[in-house]
Amino acid sequence: DLAGPLEAAGFAVAAHRLGAADRADFDHAQAAIVAVGDSAPAAAAQTRLWRLEMGDRPVPVLWVLPFASAELAAAGLDAGADAVLARPVEPAVLVAQVAALARQRKRADALVARRAEVRDLNARLQTAY
């Protein structure tokens, strides 16, 4: 039920089951969404694993909770989520939140590119010096 509104808004959606052995591809992901079911510990473990797999890639993570819960929201944020929504989620709010996370990703990617340029410039200056 989360994929429909996102796909309608133009986002590409790739499903990945919590706890699946295969690695998720974050190279072109604008955001990672964790649909928290009946096991918040499994969702937290998956989020931590994804953060390790992402390395320096600035991919924002959104947790979607099965119901409103301050405890679950705190667990998601502690595990590495950047934002948390609770069901029922209005499709417009879901799309707006993912769009905001995608903008975050774009800004972070620009900073990473500028960091690389600065490192290159610094190396050239060191060589010239």
GROMACS .gro file of C-alpha atoms in nm:
model
  129
    1ASP     CA    1   0.000   0.000   0.000
    2LEU     CA    2   0.305   0.231   0.026
    3ALA     CA    3   0.437   0.162  -0.322
    4GLY     CA    4   0.126   0.275  -0.514
    5PRO     CA    5   0.129   0.645  -0.421
    6LEU     CA    6   0.508   0.662  -0.458
    7GLU     CA    7   0.505   0.506  -0.803
    8ALA     CA    8   0.217   0.735  -0.905
    9ALA     CA    9   0.433   1.031  -0.797
   10GLY     CA   10   0.719   0.912  -1.019
   11PHE     CA   11   0.938   0.739  -0.763
   12ALA     CA   12   1.090   0.404  -0.857
   13VAL     CA   13   1.013   0.147  -0.587
   14ALA     CA   14   1.218  -0.167  -0.523
   15ALA     CA   15   1.097  -0.407  -0.254
   16HIS     CA   16   1.334  -0.569  -0.008
   17ARG     CA   17   1.209  -0.803   0.264
   18LEU     CA   18   1.329  -0.736   0.619
   19GLY     CA   19   1.597  -0.987   0.705
   20ALA     CA   20   1.654  -1.094   0.343
   21ALA     CA   21   2.003  -1.226   0.277
   22ASP     CA   22   2.054  -1.029  -0.044
   23ARG     CA   23   2.191  -0.678  -0.019
   24ALA     CA   24   1.978  -0.380  -0.112
   25ASP     CA   25   2.106  -0.153  -0.390
   26PHE     CA   26   2.142   0.200  -0.253
   27ASP     CA   27   2.351   0.346  -0.536
   28HIS     CA   28   2.052   0.514  -0.701
   29ALA     CA   29   1.804   0.510  -0.413
   30GLN     CA   30   1.661   0.845  -0.315
   31ALA     CA   31   1.539   0.704   0.017
   32ALA     CA   32   1.498   0.374   0.198
   33ILE     CA   33   1.160   0.301   0.352
   34VAL     CA   34   1.120   0.050   0.633
   35ALA     CA   35   0.761  -0.068   0.673
   36VAL     CA   36   0.769  -0.172   1.038
   37GLY     CA   37   0.538  -0.467   1.091
   38ASP     CA   38   0.499  -0.667   1.408
   39SER     CA   39   0.872  -0.680   1.480
   40ALA     CA   40   1.035  -0.349   1.560
   41PRO     CA   41   1.359  -0.526   1.663
   42ALA     CA   42   1.384  -0.682   1.315
   43ALA     CA   43   1.321  -0.342   1.157
   44ALA     CA   44   1.585  -0.183   1.381
   45ALA     CA   45   1.836  -0.457   1.293
   46GLN     CA   46   1.763  -0.410   0.920
   47THR     CA   47   1.805  -0.033   0.950
   48ARG     CA   48   2.139  -0.071   1.127
   49LEU     CA   49   2.254  -0.322   0.863
   50TRP     CA   50   2.150  -0.089   0.584
   51ARG     CA   51   2.339   0.198   0.746
   52LEU     CA   52   2.651  -0.022   0.747
   53GLU     CA   53   2.596  -0.125   0.385
   54MET     CA   54   2.540   0.237   0.278
   55GLY     CA   55   2.876   0.346   0.413
   56ASP     CA   56   2.928   0.708   0.315
   57ARG     CA   57   2.631   0.716   0.079
   58PRO     CA   58   2.383   0.967   0.223
   59VAL     CA   59   2.061   0.770   0.178
   60PRO     CA   60   1.782   0.889   0.409
   61VAL     CA   61   1.575   0.624   0.587
   62LEU     CA   62   1.201   0.654   0.657
   63TRP     CA   63   1.025   0.428   0.905
   64VAL     CA   64   0.651   0.368   0.859
   65LEU     CA   65   0.502   0.240   1.184
   66PRO     CA   66   0.194   0.014   1.205
   67PHE     CA   67   0.037   0.260   1.454
   68ALA     CA   68   0.134   0.578   1.636
   69SER     CA   69   0.382   0.499   1.913
   70ALA     CA   70   0.638   0.727   2.071
   71GLU     CA   71   0.838   0.421   2.180
   72LEU     CA   72   0.853   0.275   1.827
   73ALA     CA   73   0.933   0.615   1.677
   74ALA     CA   74   1.222   0.659   1.921
   75ALA     CA   75   1.345   0.305   1.840
   76GLY     CA   76   1.344   0.388   1.470
   77LEU     CA   77   1.533   0.711   1.516
   78ASP     CA   78   1.782   0.539   1.746
   79ALA     CA   79   1.834   0.268   1.484
   80GLY     CA   80   1.922   0.526   1.219
   81ALA     CA   81   1.594   0.640   1.064
   82ASP     CA   82   1.584   1.002   0.955
   83ALA     CA   83   1.205   1.032   0.971
   84VAL     CA   84   0.911   0.835   1.109
   85LEU     CA   85   0.547   0.823   0.998
   86ALA     CA   86   0.264   0.625   1.160
   87ARG     CA   87  -0.020   0.448   0.985
   88PRO     CA   88  -0.265   0.536   0.861
   89VAL     CA   89  -0.047   0.746   0.634
   90GLU     CA   90  -0.217   0.983   0.394
   91PRO     CA   91  -0.070   0.918   0.047
   92ALA     CA   92   0.000   1.290  -0.003
   93VAL     CA   93   0.194   1.303   0.325
   94LEU     CA   94   0.394   0.991   0.234
   95VAL     CA   95   0.484   1.133  -0.107
   96ALA     CA   96   0.574   1.473   0.043
   97GLN     CA   97   0.794   1.310   0.309
   98VAL     CA   98   0.978   1.097   0.051
   99ALA     CA   99   1.018   1.403  -0.173
  100ALA     CA  100   1.169   1.592   0.121
  101LEU     CA  101   1.407   1.302   0.188
  102ALA     CA  102   1.499   1.294  -0.182
  103ARG     CA  103   1.586   1.665  -0.163
  104GLN     CA  104   1.802   1.588   0.141
  105ARG     CA  105   1.977   1.316  -0.059
  106LYS     CA  106   2.036   1.555  -0.349
  107ARG     CA  107   2.188   1.820  -0.120
  108ALA     CA  108   2.406   1.560   0.051
  109ASP     CA  109   2.525   1.427  -0.285
  110ALA     CA  110   2.621   1.783  -0.385
  111LEU     CA  111   2.821   1.820  -0.063
  112VAL     CA  112   2.997   1.490  -0.126
  113ALA     CA  113   3.090   1.608  -0.477
  114ARG     CA  114   3.220   1.939  -0.342
  115ARG     CA  115   3.421   1.752  -0.079
  116ALA     CA  116   3.585   1.549  -0.356
  117GLU     CA  117   3.665   1.868  -0.547
  118VAL     CA  118   3.821   2.024  -0.237
  119ARG     CA  119   4.031   1.713  -0.175
  120ASP     CA  120   4.150   1.719  -0.536
  121LEU     CA  121   4.234   2.088  -0.515
  122ASN     CA  122   4.415   2.032  -0.187
  123ALA     CA  123   4.621   1.750  -0.339
  124ARG     CA  124   4.716   1.970  -0.634
  125LEU     CA  125   4.813   2.254  -0.401
  126GLN     CA  126   5.024   2.016  -0.191
  127THR     CA  127   5.199   1.895  -0.507
  128ALA     CA  128   5.259   2.251  -0.627
  129TYR     CA  129   5.391   2.352  -0.285
   0.00000   0.00000   0.00000
